[in-house]
Structures are given as structure tokens and as C-alpha cells.
PDB file of C-alpha atoms in Angstrom:
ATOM      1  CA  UNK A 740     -71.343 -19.027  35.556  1.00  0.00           C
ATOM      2  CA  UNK A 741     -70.764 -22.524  37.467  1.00  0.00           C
ATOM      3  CA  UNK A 742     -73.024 -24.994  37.413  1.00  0.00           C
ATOM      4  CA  UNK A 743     -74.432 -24.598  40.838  1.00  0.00           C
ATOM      5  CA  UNK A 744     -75.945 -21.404  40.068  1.00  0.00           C
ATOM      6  CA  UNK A 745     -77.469 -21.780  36.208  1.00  0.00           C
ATOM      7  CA  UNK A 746     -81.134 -20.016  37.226  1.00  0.00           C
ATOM      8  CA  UNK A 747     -82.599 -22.312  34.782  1.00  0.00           C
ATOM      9  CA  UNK A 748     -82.014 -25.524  36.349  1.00  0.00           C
ATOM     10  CA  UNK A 749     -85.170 -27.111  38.694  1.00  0.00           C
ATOM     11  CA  UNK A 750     -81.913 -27.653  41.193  1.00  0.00           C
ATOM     12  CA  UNK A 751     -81.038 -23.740  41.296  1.00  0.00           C
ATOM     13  CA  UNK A 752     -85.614 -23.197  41.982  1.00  0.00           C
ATOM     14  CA  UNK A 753     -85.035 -25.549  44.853  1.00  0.00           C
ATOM     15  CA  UNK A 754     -81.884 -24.031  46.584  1.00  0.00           C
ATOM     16  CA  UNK A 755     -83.188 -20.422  45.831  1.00  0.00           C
ATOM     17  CA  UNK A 756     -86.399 -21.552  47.505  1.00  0.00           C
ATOM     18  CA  UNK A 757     -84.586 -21.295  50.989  1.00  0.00           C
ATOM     19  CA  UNK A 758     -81.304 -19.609  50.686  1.00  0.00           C
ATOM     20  CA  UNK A 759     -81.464 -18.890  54.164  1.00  0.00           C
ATOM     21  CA  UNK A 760     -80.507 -23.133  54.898  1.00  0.00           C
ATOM     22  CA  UNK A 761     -78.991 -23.555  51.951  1.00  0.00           C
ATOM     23  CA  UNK A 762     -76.212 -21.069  52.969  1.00  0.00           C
ATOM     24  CA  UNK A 763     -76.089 -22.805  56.596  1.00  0.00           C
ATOM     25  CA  UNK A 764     -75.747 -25.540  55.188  1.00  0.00           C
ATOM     26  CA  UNK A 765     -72.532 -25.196  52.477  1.00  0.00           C
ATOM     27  CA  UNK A 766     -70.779 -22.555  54.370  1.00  0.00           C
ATOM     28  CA  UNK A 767     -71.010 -24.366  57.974  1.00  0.00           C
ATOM     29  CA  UNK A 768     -68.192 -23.624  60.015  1.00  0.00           C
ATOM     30  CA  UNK A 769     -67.018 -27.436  60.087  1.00  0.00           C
ATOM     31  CA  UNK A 770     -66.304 -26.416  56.379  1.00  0.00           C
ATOM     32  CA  UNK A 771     -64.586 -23.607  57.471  1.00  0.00           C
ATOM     33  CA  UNK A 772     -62.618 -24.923  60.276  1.00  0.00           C
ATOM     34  CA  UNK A 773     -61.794 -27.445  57.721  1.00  0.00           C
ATOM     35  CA  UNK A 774     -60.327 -25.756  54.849  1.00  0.00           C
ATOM     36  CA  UNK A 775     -58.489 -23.659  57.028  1.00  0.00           C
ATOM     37  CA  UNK A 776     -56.987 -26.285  59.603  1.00  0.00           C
ATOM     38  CA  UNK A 777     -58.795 -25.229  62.881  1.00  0.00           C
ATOM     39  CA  UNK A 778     -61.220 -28.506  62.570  1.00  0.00           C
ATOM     40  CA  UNK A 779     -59.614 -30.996  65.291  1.00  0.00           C
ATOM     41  CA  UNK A 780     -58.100 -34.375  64.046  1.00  0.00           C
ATOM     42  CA  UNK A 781     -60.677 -36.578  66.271  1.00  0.00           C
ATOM     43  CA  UNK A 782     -63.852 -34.449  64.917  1.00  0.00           C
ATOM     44  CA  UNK A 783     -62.646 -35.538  61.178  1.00  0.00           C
ATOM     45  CA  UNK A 784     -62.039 -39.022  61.815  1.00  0.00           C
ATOM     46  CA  UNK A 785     -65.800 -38.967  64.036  1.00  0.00           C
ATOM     47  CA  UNK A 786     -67.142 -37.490  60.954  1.00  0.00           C
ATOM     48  CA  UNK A 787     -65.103 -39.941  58.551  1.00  0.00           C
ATOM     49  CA  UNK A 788     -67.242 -42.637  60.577  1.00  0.00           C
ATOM     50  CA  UNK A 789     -70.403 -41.632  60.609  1.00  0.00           C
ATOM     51  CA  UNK A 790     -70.077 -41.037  56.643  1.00  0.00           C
ATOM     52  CA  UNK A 791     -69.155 -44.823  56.262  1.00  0.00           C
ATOM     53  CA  UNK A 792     -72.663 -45.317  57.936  1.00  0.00           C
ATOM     54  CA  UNK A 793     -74.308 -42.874  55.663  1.00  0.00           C
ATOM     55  CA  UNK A 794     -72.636 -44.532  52.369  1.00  0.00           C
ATOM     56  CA  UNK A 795     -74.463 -47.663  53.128  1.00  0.00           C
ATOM     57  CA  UNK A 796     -77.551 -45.891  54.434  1.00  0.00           C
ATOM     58  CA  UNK A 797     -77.212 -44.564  50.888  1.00  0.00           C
ATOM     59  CA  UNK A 798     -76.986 -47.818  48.437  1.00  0.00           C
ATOM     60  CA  UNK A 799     -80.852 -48.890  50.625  1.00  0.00           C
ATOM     61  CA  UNK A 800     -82.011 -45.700  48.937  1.00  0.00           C
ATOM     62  CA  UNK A 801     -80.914 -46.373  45.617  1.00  0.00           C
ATOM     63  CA  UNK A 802     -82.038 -49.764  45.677  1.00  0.00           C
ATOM     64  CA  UNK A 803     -85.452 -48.332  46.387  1.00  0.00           C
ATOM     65  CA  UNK A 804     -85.286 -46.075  43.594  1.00  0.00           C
ATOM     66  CA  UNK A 805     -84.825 -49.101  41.135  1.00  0.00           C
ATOM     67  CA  UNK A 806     -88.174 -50.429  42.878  1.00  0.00           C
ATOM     68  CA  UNK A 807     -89.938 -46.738  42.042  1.00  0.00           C
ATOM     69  CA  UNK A 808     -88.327 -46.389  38.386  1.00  0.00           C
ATOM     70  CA  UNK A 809     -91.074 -46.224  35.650  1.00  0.00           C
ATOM     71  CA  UNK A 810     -87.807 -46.915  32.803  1.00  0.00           C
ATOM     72  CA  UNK A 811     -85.249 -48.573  32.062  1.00  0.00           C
ATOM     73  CA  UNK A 812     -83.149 -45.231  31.684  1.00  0.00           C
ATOM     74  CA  UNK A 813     -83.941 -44.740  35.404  1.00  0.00           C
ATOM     75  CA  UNK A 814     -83.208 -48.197  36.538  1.00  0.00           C
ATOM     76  CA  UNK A 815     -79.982 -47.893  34.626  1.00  0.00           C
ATOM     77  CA  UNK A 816     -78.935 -44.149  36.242  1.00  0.00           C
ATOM     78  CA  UNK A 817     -79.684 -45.889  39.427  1.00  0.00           C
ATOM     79  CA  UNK A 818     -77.767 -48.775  39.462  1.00  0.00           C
ATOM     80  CA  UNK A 819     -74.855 -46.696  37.778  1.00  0.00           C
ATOM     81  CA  UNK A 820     -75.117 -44.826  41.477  1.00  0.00           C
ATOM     82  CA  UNK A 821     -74.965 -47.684  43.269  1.00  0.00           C
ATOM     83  CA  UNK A 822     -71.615 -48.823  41.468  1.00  0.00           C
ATOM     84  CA  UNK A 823     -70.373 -45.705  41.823  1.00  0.00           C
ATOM     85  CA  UNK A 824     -70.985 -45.263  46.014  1.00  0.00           C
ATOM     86  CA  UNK A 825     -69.869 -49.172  46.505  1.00  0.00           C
ATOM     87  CA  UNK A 826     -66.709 -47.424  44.502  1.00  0.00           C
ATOM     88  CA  UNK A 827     -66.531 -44.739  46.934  1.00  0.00           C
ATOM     89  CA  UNK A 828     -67.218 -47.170  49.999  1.00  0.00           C
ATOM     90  CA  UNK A 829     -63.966 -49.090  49.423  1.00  0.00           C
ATOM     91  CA  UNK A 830     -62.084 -45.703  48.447  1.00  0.00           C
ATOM     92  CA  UNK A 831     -63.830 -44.175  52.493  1.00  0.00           C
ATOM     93  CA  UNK A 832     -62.407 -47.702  54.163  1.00  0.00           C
ATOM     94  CA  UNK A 833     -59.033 -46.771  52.498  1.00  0.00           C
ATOM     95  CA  UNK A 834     -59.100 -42.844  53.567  1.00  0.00           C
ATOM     96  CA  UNK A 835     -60.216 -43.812  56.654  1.00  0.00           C
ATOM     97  CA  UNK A 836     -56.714 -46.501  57.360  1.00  0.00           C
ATOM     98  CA  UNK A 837     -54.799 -43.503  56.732  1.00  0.00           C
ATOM     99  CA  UNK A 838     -56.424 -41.657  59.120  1.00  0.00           C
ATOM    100  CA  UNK A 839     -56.000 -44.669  61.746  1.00  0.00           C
ATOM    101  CA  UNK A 840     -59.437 -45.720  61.968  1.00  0.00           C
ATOM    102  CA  UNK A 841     -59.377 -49.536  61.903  1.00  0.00           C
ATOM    103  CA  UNK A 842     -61.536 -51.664  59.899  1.00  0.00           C
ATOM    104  CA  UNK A 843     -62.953 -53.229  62.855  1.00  0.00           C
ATOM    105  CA  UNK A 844     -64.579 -50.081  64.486  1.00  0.00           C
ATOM    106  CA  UNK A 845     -66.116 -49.529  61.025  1.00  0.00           C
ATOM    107  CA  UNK A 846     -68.566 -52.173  61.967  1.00  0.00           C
ATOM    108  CA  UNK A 847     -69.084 -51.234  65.656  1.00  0.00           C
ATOM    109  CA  UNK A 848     -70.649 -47.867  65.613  1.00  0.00           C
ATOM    110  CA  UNK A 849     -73.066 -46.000  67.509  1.00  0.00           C
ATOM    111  CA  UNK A 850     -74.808 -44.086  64.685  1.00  0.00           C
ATOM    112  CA  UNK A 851     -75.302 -40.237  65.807  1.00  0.00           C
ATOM    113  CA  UNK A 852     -78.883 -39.402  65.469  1.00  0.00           C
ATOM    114  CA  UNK A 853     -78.498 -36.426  63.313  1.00  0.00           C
ATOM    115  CA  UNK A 854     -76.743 -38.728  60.488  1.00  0.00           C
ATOM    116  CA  UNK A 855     -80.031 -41.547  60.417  1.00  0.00           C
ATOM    117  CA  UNK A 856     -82.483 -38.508  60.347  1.00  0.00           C
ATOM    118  CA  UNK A 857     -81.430 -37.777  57.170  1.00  0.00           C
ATOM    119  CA  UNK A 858     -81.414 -40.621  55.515  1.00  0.00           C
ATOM    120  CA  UNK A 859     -84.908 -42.199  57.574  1.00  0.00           C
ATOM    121  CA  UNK A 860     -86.235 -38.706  55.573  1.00  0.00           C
ATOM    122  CA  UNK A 861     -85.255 -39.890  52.411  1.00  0.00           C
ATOM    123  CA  UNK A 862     -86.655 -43.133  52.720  1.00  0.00           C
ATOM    124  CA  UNK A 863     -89.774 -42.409  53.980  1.00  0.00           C
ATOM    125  CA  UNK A 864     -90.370 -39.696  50.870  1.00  0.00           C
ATOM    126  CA  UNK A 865     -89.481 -42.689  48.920  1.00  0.00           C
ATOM    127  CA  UNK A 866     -91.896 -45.198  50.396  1.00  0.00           C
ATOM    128  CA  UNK A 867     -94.728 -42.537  49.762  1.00  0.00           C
ATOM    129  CA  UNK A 868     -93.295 -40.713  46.763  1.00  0.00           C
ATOM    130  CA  UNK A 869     -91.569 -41.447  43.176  1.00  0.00           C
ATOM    131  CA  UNK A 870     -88.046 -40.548  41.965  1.00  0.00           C
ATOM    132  CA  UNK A 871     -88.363 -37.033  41.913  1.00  0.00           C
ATOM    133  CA  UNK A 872     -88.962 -36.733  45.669  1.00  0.00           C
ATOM    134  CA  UNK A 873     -86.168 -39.268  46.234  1.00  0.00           C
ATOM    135  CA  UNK A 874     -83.479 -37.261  43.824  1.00  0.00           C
ATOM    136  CA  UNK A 875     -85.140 -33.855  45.818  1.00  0.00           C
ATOM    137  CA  UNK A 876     -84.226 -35.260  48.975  1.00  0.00           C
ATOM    138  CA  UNK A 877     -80.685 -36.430  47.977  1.00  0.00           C
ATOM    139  CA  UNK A 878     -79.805 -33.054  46.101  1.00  0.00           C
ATOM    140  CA  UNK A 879     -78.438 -31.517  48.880  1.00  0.00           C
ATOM    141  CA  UNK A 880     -76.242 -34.560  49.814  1.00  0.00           C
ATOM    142  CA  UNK A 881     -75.135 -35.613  45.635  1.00  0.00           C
ATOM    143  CA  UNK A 882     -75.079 -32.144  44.639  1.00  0.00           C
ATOM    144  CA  UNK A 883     -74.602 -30.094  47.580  1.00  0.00           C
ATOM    145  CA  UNK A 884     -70.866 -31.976  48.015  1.00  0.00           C
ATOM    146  CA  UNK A 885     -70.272 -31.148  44.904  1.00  0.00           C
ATOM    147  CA  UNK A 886     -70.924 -27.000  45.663  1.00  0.00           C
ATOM    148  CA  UNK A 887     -69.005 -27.500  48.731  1.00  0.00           C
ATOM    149  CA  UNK A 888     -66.298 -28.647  46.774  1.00  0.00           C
ATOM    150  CA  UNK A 889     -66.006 -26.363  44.103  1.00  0.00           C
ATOM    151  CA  UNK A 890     -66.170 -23.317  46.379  1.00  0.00           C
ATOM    152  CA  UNK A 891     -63.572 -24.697  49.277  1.00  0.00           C
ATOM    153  CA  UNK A 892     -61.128 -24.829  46.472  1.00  0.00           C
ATOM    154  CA  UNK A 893     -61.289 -21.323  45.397  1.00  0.00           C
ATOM    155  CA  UNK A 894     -59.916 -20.174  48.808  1.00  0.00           C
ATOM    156  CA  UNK A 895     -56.809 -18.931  48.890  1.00  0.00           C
ATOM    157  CA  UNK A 896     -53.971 -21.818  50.404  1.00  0.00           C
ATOM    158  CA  UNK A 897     -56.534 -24.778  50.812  1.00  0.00           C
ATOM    159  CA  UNK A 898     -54.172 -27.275  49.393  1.00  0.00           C
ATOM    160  CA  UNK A 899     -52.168 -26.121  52.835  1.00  0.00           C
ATOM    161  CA  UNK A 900     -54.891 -27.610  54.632  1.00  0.00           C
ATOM    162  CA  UNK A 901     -54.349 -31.391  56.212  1.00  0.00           C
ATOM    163  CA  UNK A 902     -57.912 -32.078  54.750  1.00  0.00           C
ATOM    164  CA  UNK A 903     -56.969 -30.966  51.427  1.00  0.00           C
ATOM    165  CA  UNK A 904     -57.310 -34.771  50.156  1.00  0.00           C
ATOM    166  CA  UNK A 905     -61.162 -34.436  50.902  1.00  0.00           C
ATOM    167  CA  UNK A 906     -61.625 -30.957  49.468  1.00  0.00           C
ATOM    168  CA  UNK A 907     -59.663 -32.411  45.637  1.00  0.00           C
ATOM    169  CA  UNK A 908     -61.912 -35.206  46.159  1.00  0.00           C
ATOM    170  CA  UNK A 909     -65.383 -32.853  46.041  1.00  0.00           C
ATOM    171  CA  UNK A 910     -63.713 -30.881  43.267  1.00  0.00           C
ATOM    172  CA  UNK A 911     -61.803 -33.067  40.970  1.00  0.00           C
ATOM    173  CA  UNK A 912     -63.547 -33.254  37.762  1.00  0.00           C
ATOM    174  CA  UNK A 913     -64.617 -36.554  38.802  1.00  0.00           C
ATOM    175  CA  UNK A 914     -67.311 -35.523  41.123  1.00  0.00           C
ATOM    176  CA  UNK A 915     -68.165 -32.178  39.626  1.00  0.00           C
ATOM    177  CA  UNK A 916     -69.346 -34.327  36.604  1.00  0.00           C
ATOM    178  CA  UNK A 917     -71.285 -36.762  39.217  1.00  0.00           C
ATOM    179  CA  UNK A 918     -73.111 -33.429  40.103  1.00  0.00           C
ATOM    180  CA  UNK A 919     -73.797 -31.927  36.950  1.00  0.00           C
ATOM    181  CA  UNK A 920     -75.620 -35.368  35.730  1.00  0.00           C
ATOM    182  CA  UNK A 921     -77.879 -35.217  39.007  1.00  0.00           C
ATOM    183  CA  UNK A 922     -78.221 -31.605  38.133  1.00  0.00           C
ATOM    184  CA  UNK A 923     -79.675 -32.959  34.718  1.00  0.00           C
ATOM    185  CA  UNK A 924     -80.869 -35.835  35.649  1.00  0.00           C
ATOM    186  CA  UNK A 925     -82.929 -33.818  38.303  1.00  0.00           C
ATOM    187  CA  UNK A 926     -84.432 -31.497  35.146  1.00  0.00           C
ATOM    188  CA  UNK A 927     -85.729 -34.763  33.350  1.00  0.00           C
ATOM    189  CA  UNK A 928     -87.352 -35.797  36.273  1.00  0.00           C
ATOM    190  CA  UNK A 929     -89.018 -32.766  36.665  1.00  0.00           C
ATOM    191  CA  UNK A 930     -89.872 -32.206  33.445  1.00  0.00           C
ATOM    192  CA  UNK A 931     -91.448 -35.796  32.941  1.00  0.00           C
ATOM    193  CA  UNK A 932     -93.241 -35.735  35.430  1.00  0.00           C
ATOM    194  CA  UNK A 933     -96.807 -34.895  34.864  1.00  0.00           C
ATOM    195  CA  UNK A 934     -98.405 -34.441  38.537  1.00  0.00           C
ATOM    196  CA  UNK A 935     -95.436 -33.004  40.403  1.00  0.00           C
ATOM    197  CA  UNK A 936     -96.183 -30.703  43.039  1.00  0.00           C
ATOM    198  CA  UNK A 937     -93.578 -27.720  43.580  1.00  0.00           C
ATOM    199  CA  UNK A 938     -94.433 -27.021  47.107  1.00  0.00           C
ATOM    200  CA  UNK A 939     -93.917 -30.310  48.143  1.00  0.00           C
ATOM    201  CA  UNK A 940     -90.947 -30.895  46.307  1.00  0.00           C
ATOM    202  CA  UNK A 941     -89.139 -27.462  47.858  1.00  0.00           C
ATOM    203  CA  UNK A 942     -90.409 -28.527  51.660  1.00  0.00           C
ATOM    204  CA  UNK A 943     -88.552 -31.897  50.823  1.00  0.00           C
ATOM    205  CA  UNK A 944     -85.245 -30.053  49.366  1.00  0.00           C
ATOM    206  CA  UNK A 945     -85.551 -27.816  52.469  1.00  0.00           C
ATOM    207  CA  UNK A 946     -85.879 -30.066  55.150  1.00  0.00           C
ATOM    208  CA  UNK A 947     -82.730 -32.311  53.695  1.00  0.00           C
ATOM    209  CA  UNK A 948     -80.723 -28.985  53.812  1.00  0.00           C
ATOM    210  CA  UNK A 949     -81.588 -28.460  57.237  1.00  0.00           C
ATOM    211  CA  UNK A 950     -80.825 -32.292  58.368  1.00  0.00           C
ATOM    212  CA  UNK A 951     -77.587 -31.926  56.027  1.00  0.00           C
ATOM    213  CA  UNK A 952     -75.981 -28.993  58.414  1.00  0.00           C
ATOM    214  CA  UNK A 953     -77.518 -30.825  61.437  1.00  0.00           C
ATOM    215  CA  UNK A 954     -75.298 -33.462  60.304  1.00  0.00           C
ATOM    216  CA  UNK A 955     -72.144 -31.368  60.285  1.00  0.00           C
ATOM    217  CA  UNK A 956     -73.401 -29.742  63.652  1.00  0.00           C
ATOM    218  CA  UNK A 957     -72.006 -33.178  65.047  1.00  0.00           C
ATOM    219  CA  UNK A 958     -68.190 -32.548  64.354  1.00  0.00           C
ATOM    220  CA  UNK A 959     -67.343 -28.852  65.626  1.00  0.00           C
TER     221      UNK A 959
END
């Protein structure tokens, strides 16, 4: 049994709370297309952008989830994140030079709508909320990657694909481990937290599923 689907995890209640998105979602056909070379070069390098946005977009949520941590332990986890996305900010400015996108358009973009949705959702359950709704909200981005990952590369020939470097990247042990600690980290949460409310918590998880594969709607 992988990770992703261990039915005692407060992740696995959330996704199995709307399978119906969550399936949308992490088998969209921009996956598809792209682990089995149909996805056109100019829709990856559009999407490459966009996720430079998001990365940044990201690090502004983080640094609000120092301001709602009630521990050190959770100030700690979340600065540890925001190491490990300024990390993967200078490693998405390298993968996107070999892809030809230059440096300079990296700071001239027109943000697609679909892309700030998602993360304006986050922030605003983290304005009202604690880190449980924030770590909800992100669970389909942190860990979600990291199911998309794991299942591209158990289809047959996806090291053939040209985007192979971005499906070993989800799925190198590197990341699955990223996503099993938010998969535990998400469990403390849950379980320390005294007034959590479920429903709440599965609308947030559901609508940041839904704004997730509006996102990839973008680039097919």
C-alpha cells in the first residue's frame, strides 16, 4: 500500500471525501498528454511560468503560517518549507533556461487567473483560520504533486517522454519524503487540534482540488 492511499491518514478522509475532483484533478489530461508526449512544447513552458508565480505566491503563505503557529515545532516545519521552495525556486529558474525561457520574462508576467485563485483561497483560509486549514488547503498542491508523481512513473515508457525530468522530479525519493511528512504533519495537526471542524476542513480540501485542475485547465 503507498502512502497516498493509507485509509488511516486525516489526508486519505479528505481526498476520499470527494473522489469525484480528486480524480479530475491527478489524472487531468495535461498529465496525460504529458507523460505520453502529446502536451505541446509552448503549453509546458506557459505552465513552467505560471508555476514560478505560484512558488512565490507560495513562500507569502508560509510566512503566514509562522504568524498562525501556536509552537515552536510548527514555526520550525514552516520555515524548513520555506527553505525548501526558495530551493526549488532557483532549481524552476534553472529548468526553465533549459527550456529557453529567459530570466527576464520571469519577472514580466501576466498571471492567469486560474493560478492566483488558488493561492488568494489559501490565504484568505489563513487570515480567518489556523494551520490546519492552511496545510488543508495546500494538501492538494504539497501532496497532491507528490501522487501525481508516483503514479506517472508507473506507466509503461515515461522516461521516453521529453517531460520525463519533471515526472523524476515528483517521484524521486526526494519529494515523496516531502509528501509523506505533510502527510504526517497533516495527522498532528489534526489530532491537536481541539475545535476542528471536519466539514469545513473537507469543503476547504475540496475547493483547492477543484482550483488545482482549474489550474492545469490553462495548458491543454
Amino acid at each position: 500500500m503507498n502512502i497516498y492511499n493509507n485509509k488511516k491518514t486525516y489526508f486519505y478522509k479528505l481526498k476520499n471525501s470527494c473522489n469525484k475532483e480528486w480524480s479530475e484533478y491527478t489524472d487531468h489530461k495535461f498529465l496525460s498528454d504529458l507523460v505520453s508526449n502529446k502536451l505541446p512544447d509552448k503549453n509546458f513552458r506557459k505552465y513552467l511560468i505560471q508555476d514560478y508565480v505560484f512558488l512565490h505566491q507560495f513562500l507569502k503563505i508560509l510566512a503566514l503560517s509562522i504568524y498562525k503557529s501556536n509552537s515552536f515545532e510548527e514555526i520550525n516545519r514552516s520555515v524548513n518549507f520555506i527553505k525548501g521552495i526558495d530551493h526549488e525556486i532557483k532549481l524552476h529558474t534553472s529548468y526553465c533556461k533549459k527550456w529557453k525561457i529567459s530570466l527576464n520574462s520571469l519577472s514580466n508576467i501576466k498571471v492567469e487567473r486560474a493560478n492566483s485563485a488558488y493561492t488568494d483561497h489559501i490565504l484568505k483560509v489563513g487570515k480567518n483560520g489556523n494551520n490546519l486549514d492552511i496545510f488543508t488547503g495546500l494538501a492538494p498542491c504539497i501532496i497532491g504533486y507528490g501522487e501525481i508523481g508516483f503514479k506517472l512513473s508507473k506507466i509503461k515508457n515515461w522516461k521516453k517522454s521529453k517531460y520525463s525530468s519533471w515526472i523524476k522530479m515528483y517521484s524521486s525519493k526526494e519529494y515523496q519524503q516531502i509528501a509523506k511528512d505533510n502527510i504526517d504533519y497533516l495527522n498532528i495537526l489534526f489530532k491537536n487540534n481541539r475545535y476542528k471542524n471536519l466539514i469545513k476542513l473537507k469543503k476547504i480540501f475540496k475547493k483547492s482540488t477543484i482550483l488545482e485542475k482549474n489550474f492545469w485547465e490553462c495548458f491543454i
